[in-house]
Coordinates of C-alpha atoms in Angstrom, one line a residue:
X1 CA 0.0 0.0 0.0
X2 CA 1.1 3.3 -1.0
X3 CA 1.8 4.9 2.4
X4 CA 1.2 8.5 1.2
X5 CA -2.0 7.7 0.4
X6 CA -3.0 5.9 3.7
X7 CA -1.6 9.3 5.5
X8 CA -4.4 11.8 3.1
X9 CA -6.9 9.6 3.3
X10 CA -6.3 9.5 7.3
X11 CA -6.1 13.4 7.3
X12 CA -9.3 13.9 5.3
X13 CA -11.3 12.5 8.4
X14 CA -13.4 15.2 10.2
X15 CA -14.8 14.2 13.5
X16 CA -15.8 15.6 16.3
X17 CA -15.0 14.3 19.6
X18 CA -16.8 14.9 23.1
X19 CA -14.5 15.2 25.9
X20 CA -17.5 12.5 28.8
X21 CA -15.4 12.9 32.2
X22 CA -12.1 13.0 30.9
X23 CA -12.4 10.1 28.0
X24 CA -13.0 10.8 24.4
X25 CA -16.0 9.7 22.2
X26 CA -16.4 10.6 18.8
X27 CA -20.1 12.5 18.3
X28 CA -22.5 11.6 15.2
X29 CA -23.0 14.4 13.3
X30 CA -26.6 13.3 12.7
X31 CA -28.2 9.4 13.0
X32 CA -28.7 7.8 10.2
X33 CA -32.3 8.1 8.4
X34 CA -34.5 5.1 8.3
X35 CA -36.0 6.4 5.3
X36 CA -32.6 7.0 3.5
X37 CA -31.8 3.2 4.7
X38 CA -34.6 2.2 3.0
X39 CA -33.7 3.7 -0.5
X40 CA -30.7 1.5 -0.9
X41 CA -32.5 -1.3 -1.6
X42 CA -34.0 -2.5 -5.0
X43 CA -37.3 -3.1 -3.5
X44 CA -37.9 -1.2 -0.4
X45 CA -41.7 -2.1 -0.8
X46 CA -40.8 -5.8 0.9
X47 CA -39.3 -4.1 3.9
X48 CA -41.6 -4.3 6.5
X49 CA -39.4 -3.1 9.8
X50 CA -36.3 -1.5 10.0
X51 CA -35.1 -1.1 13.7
X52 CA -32.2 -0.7 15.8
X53 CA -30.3 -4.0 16.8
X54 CA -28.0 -4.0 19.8
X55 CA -27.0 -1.4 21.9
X56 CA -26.1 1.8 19.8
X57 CA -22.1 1.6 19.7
X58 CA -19.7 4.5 19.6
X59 CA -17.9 3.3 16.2
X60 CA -21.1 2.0 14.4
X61 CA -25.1 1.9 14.0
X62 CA -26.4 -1.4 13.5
X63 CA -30.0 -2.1 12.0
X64 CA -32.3 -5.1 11.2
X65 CA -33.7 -5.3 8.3
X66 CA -37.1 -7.6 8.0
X67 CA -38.1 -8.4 4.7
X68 CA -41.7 -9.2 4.7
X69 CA -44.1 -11.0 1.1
X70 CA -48.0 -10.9 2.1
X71 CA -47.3 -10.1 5.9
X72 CA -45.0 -13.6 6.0
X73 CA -41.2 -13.2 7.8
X74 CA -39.0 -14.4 4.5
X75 CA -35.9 -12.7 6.1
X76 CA -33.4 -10.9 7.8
X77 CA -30.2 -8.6 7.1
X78 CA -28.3 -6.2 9.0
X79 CA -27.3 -3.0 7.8
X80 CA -23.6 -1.9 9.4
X81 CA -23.5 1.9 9.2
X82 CA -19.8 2.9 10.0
X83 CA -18.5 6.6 11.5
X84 CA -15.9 7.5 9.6
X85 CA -13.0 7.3 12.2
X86 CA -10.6 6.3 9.1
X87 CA -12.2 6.8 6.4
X88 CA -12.3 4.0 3.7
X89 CA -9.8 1.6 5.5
X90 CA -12.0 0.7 8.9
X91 CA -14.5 -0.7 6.9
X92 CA -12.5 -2.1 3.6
X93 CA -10.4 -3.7 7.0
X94 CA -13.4 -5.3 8.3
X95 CA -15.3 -6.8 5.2
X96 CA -11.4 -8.1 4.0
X97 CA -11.5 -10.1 7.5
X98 CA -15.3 -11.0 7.5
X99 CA -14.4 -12.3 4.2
X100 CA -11.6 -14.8 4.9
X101 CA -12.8 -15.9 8.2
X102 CA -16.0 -16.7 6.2
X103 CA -13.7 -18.6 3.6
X104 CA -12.0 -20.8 6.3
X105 CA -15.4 -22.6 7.4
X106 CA -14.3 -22.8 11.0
X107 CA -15.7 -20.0 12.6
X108 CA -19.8 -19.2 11.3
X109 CA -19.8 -15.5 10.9
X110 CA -21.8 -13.2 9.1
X111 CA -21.5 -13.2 5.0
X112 CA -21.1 -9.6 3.6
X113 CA -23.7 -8.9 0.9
X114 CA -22.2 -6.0 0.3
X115 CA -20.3 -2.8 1.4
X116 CA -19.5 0.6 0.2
X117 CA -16.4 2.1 1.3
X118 CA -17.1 5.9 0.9
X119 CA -20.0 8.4 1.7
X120 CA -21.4 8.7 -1.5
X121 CA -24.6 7.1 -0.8
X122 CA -28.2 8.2 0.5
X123 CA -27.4 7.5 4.0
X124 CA -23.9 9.3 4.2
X125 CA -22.1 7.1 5.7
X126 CA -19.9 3.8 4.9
X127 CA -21.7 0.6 4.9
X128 CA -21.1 -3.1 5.2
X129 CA -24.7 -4.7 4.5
X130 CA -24.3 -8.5 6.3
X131 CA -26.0 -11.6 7.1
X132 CA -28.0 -11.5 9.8
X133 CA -27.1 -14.8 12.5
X134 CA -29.7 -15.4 15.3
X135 CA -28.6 -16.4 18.5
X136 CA -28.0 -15.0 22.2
X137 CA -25.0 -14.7 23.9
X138 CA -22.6 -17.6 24.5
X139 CA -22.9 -19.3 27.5
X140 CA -19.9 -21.5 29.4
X141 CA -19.7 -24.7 27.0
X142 CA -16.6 -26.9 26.2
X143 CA -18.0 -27.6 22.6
X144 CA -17.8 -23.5 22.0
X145 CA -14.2 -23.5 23.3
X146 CA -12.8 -26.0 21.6
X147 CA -14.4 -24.4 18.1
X148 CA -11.9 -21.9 18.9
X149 CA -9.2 -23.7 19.6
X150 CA -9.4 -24.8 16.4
X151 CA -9.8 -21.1 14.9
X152 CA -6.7 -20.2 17.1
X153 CA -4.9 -23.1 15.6
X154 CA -5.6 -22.4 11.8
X155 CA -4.8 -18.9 12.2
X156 CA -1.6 -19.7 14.1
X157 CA -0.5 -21.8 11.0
X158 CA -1.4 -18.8 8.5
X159 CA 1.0 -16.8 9.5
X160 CA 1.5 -13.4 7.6
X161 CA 4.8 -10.8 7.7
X162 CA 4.5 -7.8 9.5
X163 CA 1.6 -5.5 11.8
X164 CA -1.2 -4.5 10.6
X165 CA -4.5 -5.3 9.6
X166 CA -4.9 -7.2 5.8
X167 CA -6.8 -5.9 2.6
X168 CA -7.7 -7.5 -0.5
X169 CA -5.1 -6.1 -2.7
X170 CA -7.8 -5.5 -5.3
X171 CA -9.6 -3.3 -2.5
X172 CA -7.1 -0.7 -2.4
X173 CA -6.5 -0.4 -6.3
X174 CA -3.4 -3.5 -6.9
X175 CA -3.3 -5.1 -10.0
X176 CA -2.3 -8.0 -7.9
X177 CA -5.4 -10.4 -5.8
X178 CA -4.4 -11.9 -2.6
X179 CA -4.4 -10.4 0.9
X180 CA -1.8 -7.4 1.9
X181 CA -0.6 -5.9 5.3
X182 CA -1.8 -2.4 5.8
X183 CA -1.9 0.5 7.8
X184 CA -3.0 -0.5 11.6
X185 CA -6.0 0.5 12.7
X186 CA -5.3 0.2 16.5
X187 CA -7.4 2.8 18.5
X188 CA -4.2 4.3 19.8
X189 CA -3.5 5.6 15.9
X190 CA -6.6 7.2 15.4
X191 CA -8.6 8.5 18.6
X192 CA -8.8 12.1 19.5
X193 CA -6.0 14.2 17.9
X194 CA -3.9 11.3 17.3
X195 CA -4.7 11.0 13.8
X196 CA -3.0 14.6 13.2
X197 CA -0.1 12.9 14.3
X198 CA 3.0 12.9 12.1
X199 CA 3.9 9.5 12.6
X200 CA 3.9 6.4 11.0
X201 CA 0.5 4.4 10.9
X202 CA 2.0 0.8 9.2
X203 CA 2.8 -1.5 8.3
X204 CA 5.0 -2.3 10.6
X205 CA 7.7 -4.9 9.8
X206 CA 8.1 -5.8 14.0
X207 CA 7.6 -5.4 17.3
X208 CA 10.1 -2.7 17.9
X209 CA 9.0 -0.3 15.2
X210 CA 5.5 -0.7 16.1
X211 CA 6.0 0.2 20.0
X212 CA 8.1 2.8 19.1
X213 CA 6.0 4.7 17.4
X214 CA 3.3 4.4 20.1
X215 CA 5.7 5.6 22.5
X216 CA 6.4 8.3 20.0
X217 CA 2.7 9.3 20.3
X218 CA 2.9 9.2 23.7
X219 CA 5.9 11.9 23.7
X220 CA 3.5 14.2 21.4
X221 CA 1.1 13.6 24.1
X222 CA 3.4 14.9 27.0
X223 CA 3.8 17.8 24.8
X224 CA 0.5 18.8 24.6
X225 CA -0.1 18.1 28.4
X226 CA 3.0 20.1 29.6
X227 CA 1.3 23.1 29.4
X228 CA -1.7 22.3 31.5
X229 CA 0.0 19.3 33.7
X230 CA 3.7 19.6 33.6
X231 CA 4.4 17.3 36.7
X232 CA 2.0 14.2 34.8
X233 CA 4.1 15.2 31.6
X234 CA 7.7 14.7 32.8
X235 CA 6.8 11.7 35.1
X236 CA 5.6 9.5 31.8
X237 CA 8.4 11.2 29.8
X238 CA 10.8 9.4 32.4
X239 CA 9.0 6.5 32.1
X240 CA 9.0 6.6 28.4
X241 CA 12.6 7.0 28.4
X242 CA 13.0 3.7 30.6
X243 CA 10.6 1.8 28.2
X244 CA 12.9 2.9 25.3
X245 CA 16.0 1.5 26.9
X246 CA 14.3 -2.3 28.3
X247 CA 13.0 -2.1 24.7
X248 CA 16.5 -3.6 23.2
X249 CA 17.0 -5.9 25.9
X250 CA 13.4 -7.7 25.0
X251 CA 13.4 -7.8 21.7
X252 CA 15.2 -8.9 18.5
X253 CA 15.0 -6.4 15.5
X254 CA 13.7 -8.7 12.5
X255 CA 13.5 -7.6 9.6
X256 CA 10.4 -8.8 8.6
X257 CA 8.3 -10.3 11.6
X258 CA 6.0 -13.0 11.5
X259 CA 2.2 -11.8 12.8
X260 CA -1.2 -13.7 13.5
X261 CA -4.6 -12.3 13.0
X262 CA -5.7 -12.0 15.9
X263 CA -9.3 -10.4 17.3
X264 CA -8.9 -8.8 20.4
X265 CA -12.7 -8.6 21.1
X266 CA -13.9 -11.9 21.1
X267 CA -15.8 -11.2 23.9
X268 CA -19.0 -12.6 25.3
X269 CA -21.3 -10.9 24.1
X270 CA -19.7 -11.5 20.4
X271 CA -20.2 -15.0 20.5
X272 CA -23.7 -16.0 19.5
X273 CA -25.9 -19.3 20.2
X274 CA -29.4 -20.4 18.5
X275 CA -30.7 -23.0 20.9
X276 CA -28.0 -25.1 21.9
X277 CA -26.3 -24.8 17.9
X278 CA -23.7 -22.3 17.6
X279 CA -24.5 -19.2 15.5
X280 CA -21.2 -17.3 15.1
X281 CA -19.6 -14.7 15.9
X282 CA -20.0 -11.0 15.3
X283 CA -18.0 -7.7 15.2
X284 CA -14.9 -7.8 13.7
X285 CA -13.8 -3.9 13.3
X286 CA -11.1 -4.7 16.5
X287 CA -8.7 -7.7 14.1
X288 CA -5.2 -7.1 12.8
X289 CA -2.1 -9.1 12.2
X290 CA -0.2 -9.2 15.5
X291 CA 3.0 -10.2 16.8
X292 CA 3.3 -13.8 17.9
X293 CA 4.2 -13.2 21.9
X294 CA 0.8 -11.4 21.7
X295 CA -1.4 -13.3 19.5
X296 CA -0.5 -15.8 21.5
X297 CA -3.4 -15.3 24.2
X298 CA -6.4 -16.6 26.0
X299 CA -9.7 -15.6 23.8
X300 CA -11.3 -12.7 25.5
X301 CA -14.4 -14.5 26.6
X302 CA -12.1 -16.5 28.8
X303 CA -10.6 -14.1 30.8
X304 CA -11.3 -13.3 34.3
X305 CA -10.5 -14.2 37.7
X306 CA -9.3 -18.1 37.6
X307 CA -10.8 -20.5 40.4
X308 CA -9.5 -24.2 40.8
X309 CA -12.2 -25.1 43.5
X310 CA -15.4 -25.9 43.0
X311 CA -17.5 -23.6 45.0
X312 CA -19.1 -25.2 48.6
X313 CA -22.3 -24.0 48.7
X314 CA -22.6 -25.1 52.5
X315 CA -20.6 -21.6 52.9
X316 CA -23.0 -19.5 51.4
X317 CA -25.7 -19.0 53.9
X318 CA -28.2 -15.7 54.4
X319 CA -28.5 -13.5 57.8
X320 CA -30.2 -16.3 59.1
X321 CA -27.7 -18.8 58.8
X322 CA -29.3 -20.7 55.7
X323 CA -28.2 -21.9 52.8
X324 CA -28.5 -19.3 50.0
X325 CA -27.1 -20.6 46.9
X326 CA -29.1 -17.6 45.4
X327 CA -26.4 -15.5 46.7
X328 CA -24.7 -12.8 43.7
X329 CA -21.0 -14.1 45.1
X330 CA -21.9 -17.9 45.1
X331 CA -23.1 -17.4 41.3
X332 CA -20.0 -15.1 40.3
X333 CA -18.2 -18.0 42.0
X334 CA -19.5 -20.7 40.1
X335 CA -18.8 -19.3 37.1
X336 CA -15.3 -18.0 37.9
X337 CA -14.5 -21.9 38.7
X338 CA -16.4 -23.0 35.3
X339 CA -14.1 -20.8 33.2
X340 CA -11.5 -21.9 34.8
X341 CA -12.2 -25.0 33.9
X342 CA -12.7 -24.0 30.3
X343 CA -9.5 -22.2 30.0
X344 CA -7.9 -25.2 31.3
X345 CA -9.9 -27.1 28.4
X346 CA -8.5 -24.4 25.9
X347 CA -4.6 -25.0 26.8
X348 CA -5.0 -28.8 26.6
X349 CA -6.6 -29.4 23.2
X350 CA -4.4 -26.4 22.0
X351 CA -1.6 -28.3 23.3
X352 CA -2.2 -31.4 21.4
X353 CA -3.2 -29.8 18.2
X354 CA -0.8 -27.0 18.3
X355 CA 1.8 -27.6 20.8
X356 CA 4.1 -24.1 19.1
X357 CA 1.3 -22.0 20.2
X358 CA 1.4 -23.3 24.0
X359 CA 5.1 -23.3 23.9
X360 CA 5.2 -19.5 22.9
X361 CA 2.3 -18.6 25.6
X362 CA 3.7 -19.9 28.4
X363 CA 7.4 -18.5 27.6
X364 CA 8.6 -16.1 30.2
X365 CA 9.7 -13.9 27.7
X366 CA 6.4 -13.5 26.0
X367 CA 5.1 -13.0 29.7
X368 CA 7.6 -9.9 30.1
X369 CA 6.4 -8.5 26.5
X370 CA 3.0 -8.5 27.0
X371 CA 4.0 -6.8 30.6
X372 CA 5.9 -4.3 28.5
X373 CA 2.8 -3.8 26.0
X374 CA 0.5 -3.1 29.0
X375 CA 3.1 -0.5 30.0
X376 CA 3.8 1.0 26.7
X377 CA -0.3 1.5 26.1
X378 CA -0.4 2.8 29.8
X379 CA 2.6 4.9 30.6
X380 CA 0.4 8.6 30.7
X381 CA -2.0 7.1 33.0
X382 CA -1.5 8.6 36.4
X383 CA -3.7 5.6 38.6
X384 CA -0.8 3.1 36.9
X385 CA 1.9 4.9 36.5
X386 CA 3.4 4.0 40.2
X387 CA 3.0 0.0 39.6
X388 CA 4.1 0.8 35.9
X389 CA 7.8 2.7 37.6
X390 CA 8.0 -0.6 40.4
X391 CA 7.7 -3.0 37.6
X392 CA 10.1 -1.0 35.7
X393 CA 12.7 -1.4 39.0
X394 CA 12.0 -5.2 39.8
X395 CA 13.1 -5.5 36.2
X396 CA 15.9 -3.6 35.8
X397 CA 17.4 -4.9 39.4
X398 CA 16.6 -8.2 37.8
X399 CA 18.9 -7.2 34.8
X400 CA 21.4 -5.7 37.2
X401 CA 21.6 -9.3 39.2
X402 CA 21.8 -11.3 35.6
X403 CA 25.2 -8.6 34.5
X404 CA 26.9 -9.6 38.1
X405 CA 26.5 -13.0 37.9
X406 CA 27.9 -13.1 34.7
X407 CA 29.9 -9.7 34.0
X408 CA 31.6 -11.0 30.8
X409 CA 28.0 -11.0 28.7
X410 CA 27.1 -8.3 27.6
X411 CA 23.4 -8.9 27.3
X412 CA 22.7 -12.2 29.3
X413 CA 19.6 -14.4 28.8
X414 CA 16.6 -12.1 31.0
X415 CA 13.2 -14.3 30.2
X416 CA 13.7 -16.2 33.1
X417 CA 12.8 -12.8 35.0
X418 CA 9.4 -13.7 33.8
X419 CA 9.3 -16.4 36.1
X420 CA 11.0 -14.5 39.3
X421 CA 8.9 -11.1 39.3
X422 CA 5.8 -10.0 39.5
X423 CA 3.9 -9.7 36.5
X424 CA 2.5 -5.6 35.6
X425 CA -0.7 -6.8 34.8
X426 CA -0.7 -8.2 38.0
X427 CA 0.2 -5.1 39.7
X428 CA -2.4 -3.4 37.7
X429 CA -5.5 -5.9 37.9
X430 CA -4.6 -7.3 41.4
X431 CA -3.3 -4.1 43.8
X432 CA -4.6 -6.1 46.8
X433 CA -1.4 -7.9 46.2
X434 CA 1.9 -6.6 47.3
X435 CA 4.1 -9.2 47.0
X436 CA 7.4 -9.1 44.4
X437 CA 8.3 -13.0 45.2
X438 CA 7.5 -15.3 42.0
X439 CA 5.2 -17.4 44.0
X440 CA 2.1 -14.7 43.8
X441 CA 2.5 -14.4 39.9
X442 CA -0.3 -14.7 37.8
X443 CA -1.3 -13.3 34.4
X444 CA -3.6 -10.0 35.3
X445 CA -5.9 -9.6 33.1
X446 CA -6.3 -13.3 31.5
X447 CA -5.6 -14.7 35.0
X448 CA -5.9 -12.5 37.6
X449 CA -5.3 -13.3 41.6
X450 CA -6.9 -16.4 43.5
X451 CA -8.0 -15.3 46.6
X452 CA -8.3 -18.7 48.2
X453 CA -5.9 -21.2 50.1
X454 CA -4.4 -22.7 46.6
X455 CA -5.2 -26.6 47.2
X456 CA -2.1 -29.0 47.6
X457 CA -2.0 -31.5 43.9
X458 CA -4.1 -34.2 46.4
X459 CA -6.5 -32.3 46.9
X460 CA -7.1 -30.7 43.4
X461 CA -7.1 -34.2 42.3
X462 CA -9.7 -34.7 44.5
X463 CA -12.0 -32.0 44.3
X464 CA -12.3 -32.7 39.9
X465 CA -14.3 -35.4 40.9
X466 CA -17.8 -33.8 41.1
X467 CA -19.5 -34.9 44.7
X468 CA -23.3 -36.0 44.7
X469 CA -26.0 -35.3 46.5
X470 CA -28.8 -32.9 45.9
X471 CA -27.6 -30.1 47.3
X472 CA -25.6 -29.7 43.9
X473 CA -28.8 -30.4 41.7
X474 CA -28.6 -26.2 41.4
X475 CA -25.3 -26.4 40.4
X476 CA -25.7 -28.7 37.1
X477 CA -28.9 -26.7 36.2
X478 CA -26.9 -23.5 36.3
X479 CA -24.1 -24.7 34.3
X480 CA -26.3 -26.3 31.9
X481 CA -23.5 -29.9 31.5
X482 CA -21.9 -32.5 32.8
X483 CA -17.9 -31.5 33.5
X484 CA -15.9 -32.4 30.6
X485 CA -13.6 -35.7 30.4
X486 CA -9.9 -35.5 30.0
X487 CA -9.3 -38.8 28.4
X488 CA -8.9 -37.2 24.4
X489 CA -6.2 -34.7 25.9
X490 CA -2.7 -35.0 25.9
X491 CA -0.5 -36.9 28.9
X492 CA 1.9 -33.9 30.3
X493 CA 2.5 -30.8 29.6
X494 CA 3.0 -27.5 31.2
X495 CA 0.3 -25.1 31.7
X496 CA -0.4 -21.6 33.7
X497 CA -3.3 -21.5 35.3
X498 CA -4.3 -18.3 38.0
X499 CA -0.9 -18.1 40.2
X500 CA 0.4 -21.9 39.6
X501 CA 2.3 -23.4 37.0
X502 CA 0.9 -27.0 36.3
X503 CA 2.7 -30.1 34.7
X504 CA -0.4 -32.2 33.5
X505 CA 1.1 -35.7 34.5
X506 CA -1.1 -39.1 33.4
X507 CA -2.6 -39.2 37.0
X508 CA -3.9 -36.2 36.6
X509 CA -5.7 -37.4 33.2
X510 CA -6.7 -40.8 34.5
X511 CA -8.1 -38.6 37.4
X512 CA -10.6 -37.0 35.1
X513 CA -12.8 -34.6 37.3

C-alpha cells in the first residue's frame, strides 16, 4: 500500500470528539435516516421493519432489516452503518477479515452482501450490508471452546509478515489479488487528535518499530499536556525513556516479523448461540495481524479471575444462617470456577493440536512482553503509572543481578525474569497484592489473583471429581453440562493456570474430574 496515500486519506477525516469525564468519544454528526436506509435497496416495498439492533455503539449503528411478502417473515439482514473514524480503510479492514474468516469454514460469521467504502450514498455514511445470524450470547460450554481452539490453531498456522491489519489487494486499487498488510487500525492511531499525528501508521515490519512509534505518540502527548499538567508530563516522559532503553533488551530487530490475526474482542457478548447450535460470531472492526508473543493469548471471553475449586455452597448461607445458593458471590463464584475449567480445556486441546502455540504462551519472555505492552499502552495514565515505575525497578534490578552473575556478557539471557517477578498486569489488575516473590504471579488480566488457600496436587485431584447429592442439583442446572472428560487430551504438559504453574502428568488425566 502506498503509504502516502494511507496518510491523506487519514487526514481527510473530520470528526468531532466529546471530551464525557475525561475520556473521548467521537459524536455523530446526525443518525442515520431510516427512510434514506430504505432507498438502498431494489425493493424497499418488501421491507416491512427497519429497527435498531443492539446497543447503539460508539464506532457504528447497527439495523435489522425484515423483509416481509404478504405479511409472512422471509428474512433478515443487517445494515452496518460505519462513522468514519478512518475513512475508507476501517470498513474495507473489516469486510477483508469477514471475508476470509468466512472462507475458512471454522468459525460461522456473518456473509457480507455487500459494502460501500465511501460516503457517496443516500445515507452518508460507509456501509457493510451482512447476514444477519440469530442467537444470544454464549454461554460456558466446552463444545464453543474447543471451536476456537481450532480457529486459534488455523490462524496460528497462517502466519503473515509484518503488523497490521490485511486488505484485499484488489480493494485498495493492486493489479495484484491476494491479501496485503496495511496501515493499523489500532485505536491508539486514530482516537482524539492522534490522527494529526505525524507518525507512522503501518505496516510495521516488527515489534520494535511498532511500539516505538506508540511511544512516539505518547511523547506528542506529553507535549500537549505540559502546558496544562507539567508534573504528569515529565513523570511519563521518564517513564518513556525507561521503556525505550528495556526495549532492546526484549526484543530482537527482525526484519520482517512473522504476525497472526488476531481479534482482540472476542468477547462474550460476540459470541452468538441459537438454541443449543452455535451461530457465530459477530463484530470484527477490532482484528489485525499481531506479533506472535501477543497473539499468542487466551480468547477474550475466557478471561477473568481463575478459580481451581469448585465452589461449597454449604458456605453461602443468608442473615439467618441458611443456605443461599441464590447469593450474587456464590453465582460469580461458580462461574469464575467453570471458566476456569474451560481455560484449562482451551490450553490442553491447544496443546495437542498445536503444541508451538502453547510453547510461545507460556514462555517467560512473551510473559515480560505482554508486561511491557500493557506498560507502553499505559505509561500517561496517572492511577498506573506508580505500579508501571515498580515493575520498571523489579526489572531492571533483575537485569542488574543477571550482568553480576555473569559480567563478561554483555546482554545475558533475561526471560527467566518472567518467572522470578511480579507480572505488571498483575500489579495493575490485582493491587490487593503486594508481593514481588515469583510465587504470587499470575497473568492480570487473562488470569488474575486467586484469593483462596491454593489446594495442595491431592486435593485438586480430589475436588475434579464432582460430589453428589442434591444439594448440587442447582449447580448442574446453572451450568447447563456435565464436567468435561480429559481422556482425548494429551499426557503432560506445562500449563499456567491463576498463580500456579501446572505439569499435567497421566494421574492427573486418568483422574478425570
Amino acid at each position: 500500500m502506498d503509504e502516502m496515500i494511507a496518510h491523506s486519506i487519514v487526514r481527510e477525516r473530520k470528526v468531532v470528539w466529546l471530551d464525557t469525564l475525561g475520556y473521548l468519544v467521537p459524536y455523530w454528526p446526525k443518525e442515520p435516516n431510516i427512510e434514506k436506509i430504505k432507498l438502498l435497496f431494489t425493493r424497499p416495498e418488501s421491507i416491512q421493519n427497519i429497527q435498531v439492533i443492539r446497543f447503539p455503539g460508539n464506532h457504528n449503528r447497527n439495523y435489522l432489516i425484515e423483509y416481509r411478502r404478504d405479511n409472512q417473515l422471509i428474512g433478515k439482514t443487517v445494515l452496518r452503518v460505519v462513522l468514519q473514524l478512518v475513512p475508507c480503510f476501517k470498513t474495507l479492514a473489516e469486510v477483508t477479515v469477514l471475508k476470509w474468516v468466512f472462507d475458512k469454514n471454522i468459525l460461522r460469521v456473518p456473509k457480507v452482501i455487500s459494502h460501500g467504502a465511501s460516503t457517496d450514498n443516500p445515507v452518508g455514511f460507509e456501509l457493510i450490508h451482512q447476514e444477519y445470524l440469530e442467537g444470544r450470547p454464549l454461554p460456558f460450554r466446552k463444545e464453543m471452546v474447543l471451536k476456537f481452539v481450532q480457529f486459534y490453531s488455523m490462524t496460528f498456522k497462517t502466519q503473515f509478515a509484518g503488523i497490521g491489519n490485511i486488505f484485499e489487494s484488489s480493494m485498495l486499487g493492486n493489479p495484484d489479488s491476494g491479501l496485503v498488510i496495511g496501515i493499523l487500525l489500532q485505536e491508539e492511531f486514530y482516537w482524539g487528535n492522534h490522527w494529526e499525528y505525524d507518525v507512522a501508521r503501518g505496516p510495521f515490519p516488527n515489534s520494535v518499530e511498532w511500539l516505538n512509534v506508540r511511544l512516539d505518540m505518547k511523547k506528542k502527548d506529553c507535549e500537549i499536556r505540559s502546558a496544562t499538567d507539567p508534573a504528569l508530563a515529565d513523570r511519563t516522559q521518564h517513564i518513556i525513556k525507561r521503556l525505550e532503553n528495556l526495549s532492546k533488551r526484549l526484543f530482537e530487530k527482525h526484519a520482517i516479523e512473522p504476525t497472526v490475526l488476531t481479534n482482540w474482542d472476542l468477547s462474550h457478548g460476540n459470541i452468538l448461540l441459537n438454541g443449543n447450535e452455535f451461530s457465530g460470531v459477530v463484530d470484527w472492526e477490532c482484528t489485525a495481524a499481531l506479533p506472535l508473543w501477543l497473539a499468542c493469548s487466551l480468547p477474550g471471553f475466557l478471561h477473568g479471575k481463575a478459580r481451581t475449586r469448585l465452589p461449597d455452597p454449604t458456605a453461602y448461607n443468608d442473615e439467618f444462617g441458611d443456605r443461599d445458593t441464590n447469593r450474587e458471590d456464590y453465582i460469580q463464584h461458580l462461574l469464575e470456577w467453570r471458566r476456569t475449567q474451560l481455560q484449562m480445556d482451551f490450553l490442553c486441546e491447544m496443546g495437542r493440536i498445536c503444541p508451538e502455540w502453547v510453547k510461545i504462551y507460556t514462555s517467560p519472555l512473551t510473559r515480560l512482553r505482554k508486561d511491557y505492552e500493557l506498560a507502553v499502552r499505559a505509561c500517561n495514565e496517572p492511577g498506573v503509572q506508580s505500579d508501571i515505575e515498580r515493575w520498571l525497578e523489579t526489572v531492571e534490578v533483575g537485569i542488574q543481578n543477571l550482568y553480576c552473575q555473569a559480567p563478561t556478557k554483555e546482554h545475558s539471557d533475561i526471560s527467566t525474569l518472567g518467572y522470578s517477578i511480579r507480572s505488571l498486569q498483575d500489579r495493575i489488575w490485582d493491587n490487593t497484592n503486594d508481593s514481588d516473590q515469583a510465587r504470587d504471579l499470575v497473568i492480570g488480566e487473562e488470569f488474575p489473583a486467586i484469593k483462596e488457600e491454593v489446594p495442595t496436587k491431592e486435593e485438586s485431584l480430589a475436588n475434579r471429581k464432582f460430589p453428589a447429592g442434591e444439594e448440587f442439583i442447582a449447580r448442574e442446572e446453572f451450568l447447563g453440562e456435565e464436567l468435561p472428560a480429559r481422556e482425548e487430551f494429551p499426557i503432560g504438559g506445562l500449563f499456567q493456570l491463576g498463580e500456579e504453574f501446572l505439569f499435567l502428568t497421566e494421574e492427573d488425566f486418568l483422574a478425570g474430574e
